[in-house]
Each structure stands twice: as structure tokens, then as C-alpha cells.
Tab-separated table of C-alpha atoms in Angstrom:
chain	number	residue	atom	x	y	z
Z	821	UNK	CA	-7.990	8.744	12.886
Z	822	UNK	CA	-7.900	5.030	12.177
Z	823	UNK	CA	-5.334	2.629	13.600
Z	824	UNK	CA	-4.054	-0.533	11.917
Z	825	UNK	CA	-2.069	-3.088	13.920
Z	826	UNK	CA	0.476	-5.199	12.055
Z	827	UNK	CA	0.421	-8.849	13.075
Z	828	UNK	CA	3.652	-10.877	13.032
Z	829	UNK	CA	4.190	-12.831	9.820
Z	830	UNK	CA	3.837	-16.582	10.126
Z	831	UNK	CA	2.450	-17.631	6.732
Z	832	UNK	CA	4.577	-16.482	3.793
Z	833	UNK	CA	3.378	-13.998	1.205
Z	834	UNK	CA	1.571	-15.905	-1.561
Z	835	UNK	CA	3.371	-16.348	-4.865
Z	836	UNK	CA	0.402	-14.809	-6.799
Z	837	UNK	CA	2.014	-14.947	-10.249
Z	838	UNK	CA	0.035	-16.901	-12.830
Z	839	UNK	CA	-3.035	-17.567	-10.707
Z	840	UNK	CA	-6.210	-15.964	-9.453
Z	841	UNK	CA	-6.366	-14.472	-5.973
Z	842	UNK	CA	-8.997	-14.898	-3.274
Z	843	UNK	CA	-8.300	-13.458	0.192
Z	844	UNK	CA	-10.561	-16.071	1.764
Z	845	UNK	CA	-8.116	-18.789	0.673
Z	846	UNK	CA	-4.772	-17.209	1.509
Z	847	UNK	CA	-3.123	-18.108	4.847
Z	848	UNK	CA	-1.260	-14.771	4.871
Z	849	UNK	CA	-4.597	-12.945	4.747
Z	850	UNK	CA	-6.427	-15.248	7.140
Z	851	UNK	CA	-3.867	-14.787	9.929
Z	852	UNK	CA	-4.375	-11.007	10.169
Z	853	UNK	CA	-6.987	-8.266	10.049
Z	854	UNK	CA	-7.075	-6.044	7.003
Z	855	UNK	CA	-7.262	-2.291	6.599
Z	856	UNK	CA	-10.350	-1.528	4.464
Z	857	UNK	CA	-9.741	0.994	1.695
Z	858	UNK	CA	-13.275	2.326	1.831
Z	859	UNK	CA	-13.101	6.115	2.109
Z	860	UNK	CA	-14.077	7.599	-1.272
Z	861	UNK	CA	-14.376	11.224	-0.225
Z	862	UNK	CA	-14.111	12.580	-3.773
Z	863	UNK	CA	-16.563	10.110	-5.342
Z	864	UNK	CA	-18.627	11.487	-8.218
Z	865	UNK	CA	-19.432	8.307	-10.160
Z	866	UNK	CA	-20.428	5.762	-7.520
Z	867	UNK	CA	-17.546	3.483	-8.509
Z	868	UNK	CA	-16.116	2.402	-5.152
Z	869	UNK	CA	-14.572	-1.084	-5.498
Z	870	UNK	CA	-13.889	-3.214	-2.452
Z	871	UNK	CA	-10.199	-2.974	-1.614
Z	872	UNK	CA	-8.042	-4.095	1.305
Z	873	UNK	CA	-4.520	-3.936	2.681
Z	874	UNK	CA	-2.908	-6.721	4.692
Z	875	UNK	CA	0.475	-5.892	6.257
Z	876	UNK	CA	2.611	-7.807	8.731
Z	877	UNK	CA	6.023	-7.489	10.318
Z	878	UNK	CA	8.946	-9.851	10.656
Z	879	UNK	CA	12.454	-9.498	12.041
Z	880	UNK	CA	13.929	-8.130	8.817
Z	881	UNK	CA	11.124	-5.943	7.524
Z	882	UNK	CA	7.478	-5.741	6.510
Z	883	UNK	CA	5.288	-7.818	4.190
Z	884	UNK	CA	2.393	-6.173	2.359
Z	885	UNK	CA	-0.468	-7.528	0.282
Z	886	UNK	CA	-3.049	-5.181	-1.209
Z	887	UNK	CA	-6.043	-6.331	-3.216
Z	888	UNK	CA	-9.174	-5.075	-4.948
Z	889	UNK	CA	-12.264	-6.646	-6.469
Z	890	UNK	CA	-13.106	-5.283	-9.919
Z	891	UNK	CA	-14.684	-6.650	-13.085
Z	892	UNK	CA	-12.440	-4.586	-15.372
Z	893	UNK	CA	-8.985	-3.154	-14.741
Z	894	UNK	CA	-6.351	-1.121	-16.581
Z	895	UNK	CA	-2.727	-2.254	-16.696
Z	896	UNK	CA	-0.796	-0.457	-19.428
Z	897	UNK	CA	2.319	0.939	-17.711
Z	898	UNK	CA	5.360	-1.341	-17.996
Z	899	UNK	CA	8.312	0.837	-16.905
Z	900	UNK	CA	9.496	1.273	-13.320
Z	901	UNK	CA	8.474	4.696	-11.966
Z	902	UNK	CA	5.965	5.136	-14.769
Z	903	UNK	CA	2.565	6.705	-14.065
Z	904	UNK	CA	1.033	3.581	-12.579
Z	905	UNK	CA	-1.581	5.751	-10.802
Z	906	UNK	CA	-3.292	6.161	-14.184
Z	907	UNK	CA	-3.794	2.385	-14.299
Z	908	UNK	CA	-5.751	0.451	-11.715
Z	909	UNK	CA	-3.412	0.942	-8.785
Z	910	UNK	CA	-2.942	-0.100	-5.157
Z	911	UNK	CA	-0.733	2.102	-2.979
Z	912	UNK	CA	0.872	2.163	0.465
Z	913	UNK	CA	2.304	5.418	1.810
Z	914	UNK	CA	4.457	4.491	4.801
Z	915	UNK	CA	6.021	6.796	7.414
Z	916	UNK	CA	8.017	4.502	9.732
Z	917	UNK	CA	9.268	7.123	12.226
Z	918	UNK	CA	7.301	9.687	14.217
Z	919	UNK	CA	10.284	12.060	14.389
Z	920	UNK	CA	11.066	12.044	10.655
Z	921	UNK	CA	8.576	13.614	8.191
Z	922	UNK	CA	9.781	11.590	5.212
Z	923	UNK	CA	7.653	8.729	3.906
Z	924	UNK	CA	7.711	6.136	1.154
Z	925	UNK	CA	4.985	6.009	-1.479
Z	926	UNK	CA	4.780	2.542	-3.016
Z	927	UNK	CA	2.354	2.432	-5.963
Z	928	UNK	CA	1.824	-0.807	-7.899
Z	929	UNK	CA	-0.359	-1.641	-10.903
Z	930	UNK	CA	-1.837	-5.062	-11.823
Z	931	UNK	CA	1.309	-5.977	-13.774
Z	932	UNK	CA	3.405	-5.648	-10.625
Z	933	UNK	CA	5.034	-2.487	-12.013
Z	934	UNK	CA	5.842	0.055	-9.322
Z	935	UNK	CA	6.551	3.698	-8.724
Z	936	UNK	CA	8.410	4.278	-5.449
Z	937	UNK	CA	9.072	7.753	-4.070
Z	938	UNK	CA	10.672	9.096	-0.897
Z	939	UNK	CA	10.472	12.472	0.803
Z	940	UNK	CA	8.571	14.704	3.214
Z	941	UNK	CA	5.838	15.960	0.870
Z	942	UNK	CA	4.668	15.881	-2.724
Z	943	UNK	CA	7.083	18.702	-3.567
Z	944	UNK	CA	10.023	17.487	-1.494
Z	945	UNK	CA	10.596	13.985	-2.746
Z	946	UNK	CA	12.316	11.936	-5.431
Z	947	UNK	CA	11.738	8.546	-6.971
Z	948	UNK	CA	14.068	5.697	-6.136
Z	949	UNK	CA	16.429	5.051	-9.074
Z	950	UNK	CA	15.642	1.331	-9.311
Z	951	UNK	CA	13.551	-1.351	-7.672
Z	952	UNK	CA	15.165	-2.017	-4.277
Z	953	UNK	CA	16.740	-5.392	-3.719
Z	954	UNK	CA	14.529	-7.735	-1.748
Z	955	UNK	CA	11.169	-6.075	-2.456
Z	956	UNK	CA	10.084	-9.042	-4.608
Z	957	UNK	CA	6.940	-7.473	-6.081
Z	958	UNK	CA	4.319	-9.984	-7.192
Z	959	UNK	CA	0.956	-9.625	-8.945
Z	960	UNK	CA	-1.909	-12.054	-9.447
Z	961	UNK	CA	-3.889	-12.907	-12.556
Z	962	UNK	CA	-7.135	-10.989	-12.998
Z	963	UNK	CA	-10.171	-12.798	-14.363
Z	964	UNK	CA	-13.002	-10.487	-13.441
Z	965	UNK	CA	-12.785	-10.697	-9.647
Z	966	UNK	CA	-10.065	-10.042	-7.088
Z	967	UNK	CA	-6.592	-8.953	-8.116
Z	968	UNK	CA	-3.660	-8.467	-5.757
Z	969	UNK	CA	-0.107	-7.239	-5.449
Z	970	UNK	CA	2.372	-8.250	-2.761
Z	971	UNK	CA	5.884	-7.176	-1.795
Z	972	UNK	CA	8.325	-6.758	1.059
Z	973	UNK	CA	9.761	-3.566	2.546
Z	974	UNK	CA	13.116	-4.814	3.895
Z	975	UNK	CA	14.761	-3.196	6.885
Z	976	UNK	CA	17.858	-2.935	4.693
Z	977	UNK	CA	15.975	-0.471	2.481
Z	978	UNK	CA	14.793	1.550	5.473
Z	979	UNK	CA	18.319	1.681	6.870
Z	980	UNK	CA	19.617	2.900	3.505
Z	981	UNK	CA	17.007	5.679	3.423
Z	982	UNK	CA	16.724	6.634	7.087
Z	983	UNK	CA	19.911	5.290	8.640
Z	984	UNK	CA	17.874	3.042	10.942
Z	985	UNK	CA	15.039	0.518	11.007
Z	986	UNK	CA	11.865	0.657	13.117
Z	987	UNK	CA	11.944	-0.991	16.543
Z	988	UNK	CA	8.815	-2.995	17.444
Z	989	UNK	CA	6.590	-0.777	19.527
Z	990	UNK	CA	7.582	2.527	17.902
Z	991	UNK	CA	4.753	4.644	16.535
Z	992	UNK	CA	4.406	4.624	12.740
Z	993	UNK	CA	1.908	6.140	10.307
Z	994	UNK	CA	0.657	5.748	6.765
Z	995	UNK	CA	-2.266	5.324	4.443
Z	996	UNK	CA	-3.481	2.809	1.885
Z	997	UNK	CA	-5.033	3.830	-1.404
Z	998	UNK	CA	-6.920	2.484	-4.409
Z	999	UNK	CA	-7.161	4.561	-7.562
Z	1000	UNK	CA	-7.571	4.600	-11.318
Z	1001	UNK	CA	-7.400	7.642	-13.564
Z	1002	UNK	CA	-8.420	5.898	-16.787
Z	1003	UNK	CA	-11.293	3.433	-17.245
Z	1004	UNK	CA	-13.046	3.968	-13.884
Z	1005	UNK	CA	-11.700	7.182	-12.325
Z	1006	UNK	CA	-11.809	6.868	-8.541
Z	1007	UNK	CA	-9.719	7.656	-5.460
Z	1008	UNK	CA	-10.157	5.595	-2.304
Z	1009	UNK	CA	-8.237	5.619	0.970
Z	1010	UNK	CA	-8.120	3.762	4.281
Z	1011	UNK	CA	-7.883	6.883	6.439
Z	1012	UNK	CA	-10.025	9.700	5.078
Z	1013	UNK	CA	-8.155	12.501	3.320
Z	1014	UNK	CA	-9.711	15.882	4.034
Z	1015	UNK	CA	-8.779	17.984	1.019
Z	1016	UNK	CA	-10.803	19.747	-1.704
Z	1017	UNK	CA	-9.450	17.622	-4.553
Z	1018	UNK	CA	-7.809	14.188	-4.887
Z	1019	UNK	CA	-4.359	14.261	-3.313
Z	1020	UNK	CA	-2.807	11.214	-1.651
Z	1021	UNK	CA	0.278	13.158	-0.566
Z	1022	UNK	CA	-1.335	14.496	2.607
Z	1023	UNK	CA	0.755	13.032	5.461
Z	1024	UNK	CA	-1.304	15.008	7.966
Z	1025	UNK	CA	-4.154	12.643	7.027
Z	1026	UNK	CA	-2.207	9.430	7.596
Z	1027	UNK	CA	-3.600	6.908	10.049
Z	1028	UNK	CA	-1.678	5.273	12.898
Z	1029	UNK	CA	0.196	2.018	12.236
Z	1030	UNK	CA	1.083	-0.092	15.245
Z	1031	UNK	CA	2.414	-3.500	16.222
Z	1032	UNK	CA	0.082	-6.253	17.310
Z	1033	UNK	CA	1.155	-7.767	20.605
Z	1034	UNK	CA	3.803	-5.095	21.243
Z	1035	UNK	CA	3.448	-2.038	23.462
Z	1036	UNK	CA	3.805	1.151	21.450
Z	1037	UNK	CA	6.649	3.495	22.318
């Protein structure tokens, strides 16, 4: 099982909108390690684009930036909670508490359109009714290279869902994904998912998420 340590946020999330993205030029990316989304266990075509997740923590929540390098992408879904997984899509499934099986699935396409679900499994979950206040989802321009999405997961949202917010040092879990079910069908993950067919809703295959510079509980 892989472990990803979240570094404290010092540089702000980049604005992204209306410009190209390059992780080598972004202070937010340069100040932290990334989680490589490089496990393509169901690959049949050889299409395995480079993809990364950069996540950090601050006093009032988490900041996430996910990116992928692709020559061609799909971005057709425009409605919140639409099937963005059929587009080019970057996803973070986040389980903030070891003693609670419920997790968030945050799926975002290149337009910055999201689907956000909450529950303990694929069958036991529901989509959030609207985009939560303070998430501030952003997406970059794509011109044949890197594209990125960025957003916040505020503690206020976690308190509304769980009745509490994570305390630095507590054990967390999750996985990062890259997929497309249209122009270049593929399914990549950070922590390998051991399952006969593509299924991101396998919390037993989540990796460990920790806190850089903080002792884990």
C-alpha cells in the first residue's frame, strides 16, 4: 500500500482559468511531492497518460491540484453531477477518518465540472445536491499538453458531512484516479486496485494519506 504525505500549504492554488498549465512552473506544485497516478491495471490499449495529484493541508481544509498530460481530451459534460467520468477526468476519493467508512468521491472534467458523491460504498452513497460553498473548482486551458483542475475541500464541508474535521496527525485514506470512457478509454490509479474489472469504488484498495511534519495518530 502506498502512502502520500500532505505538505502544509504555503503557495496558493494557481488560478488556472484561461491559461496553460505546467507543473514545473507552479509554486504550489514545486513545494510538495506528488502522488503519481501510474497504476493502469486494466490496460488493454497501451494508453497510459502521465498524471499526478498534489494535495496539501491548511488550517481550514485541504487544497488539491490534479493534472494529466494528453494530446487530446474530451470535455462534453456541463452539468453538475453529470457523467464526467465519460470525459477525460481526474478524481480524488477521500476517506478522512479511519473509524468512519464513508468517503467523498470528487470527479472533475477539463471544464471544471464536477460530480461529488458521499457514502460508504458504490451502492451506499448519494451525490451532493449542489457544489459546496468554498470548493472553488478551477480548470486550466488545454493546448495539447498538460491540463489541470484544482479545488479546496473545506473543513466546513467535512463538518457538515461527518460532524467533525480531521485533526493533524490522524490517519486518513484515499486514492487518485485518471480515466476516460470515450476517446481514449483508460483507468489509472495511484494505489493499485485489485479487481477483475474497472471499479474505482474499492475503499479496501485505498492508500494511506498522512500529514507531513506531523506524527500520525
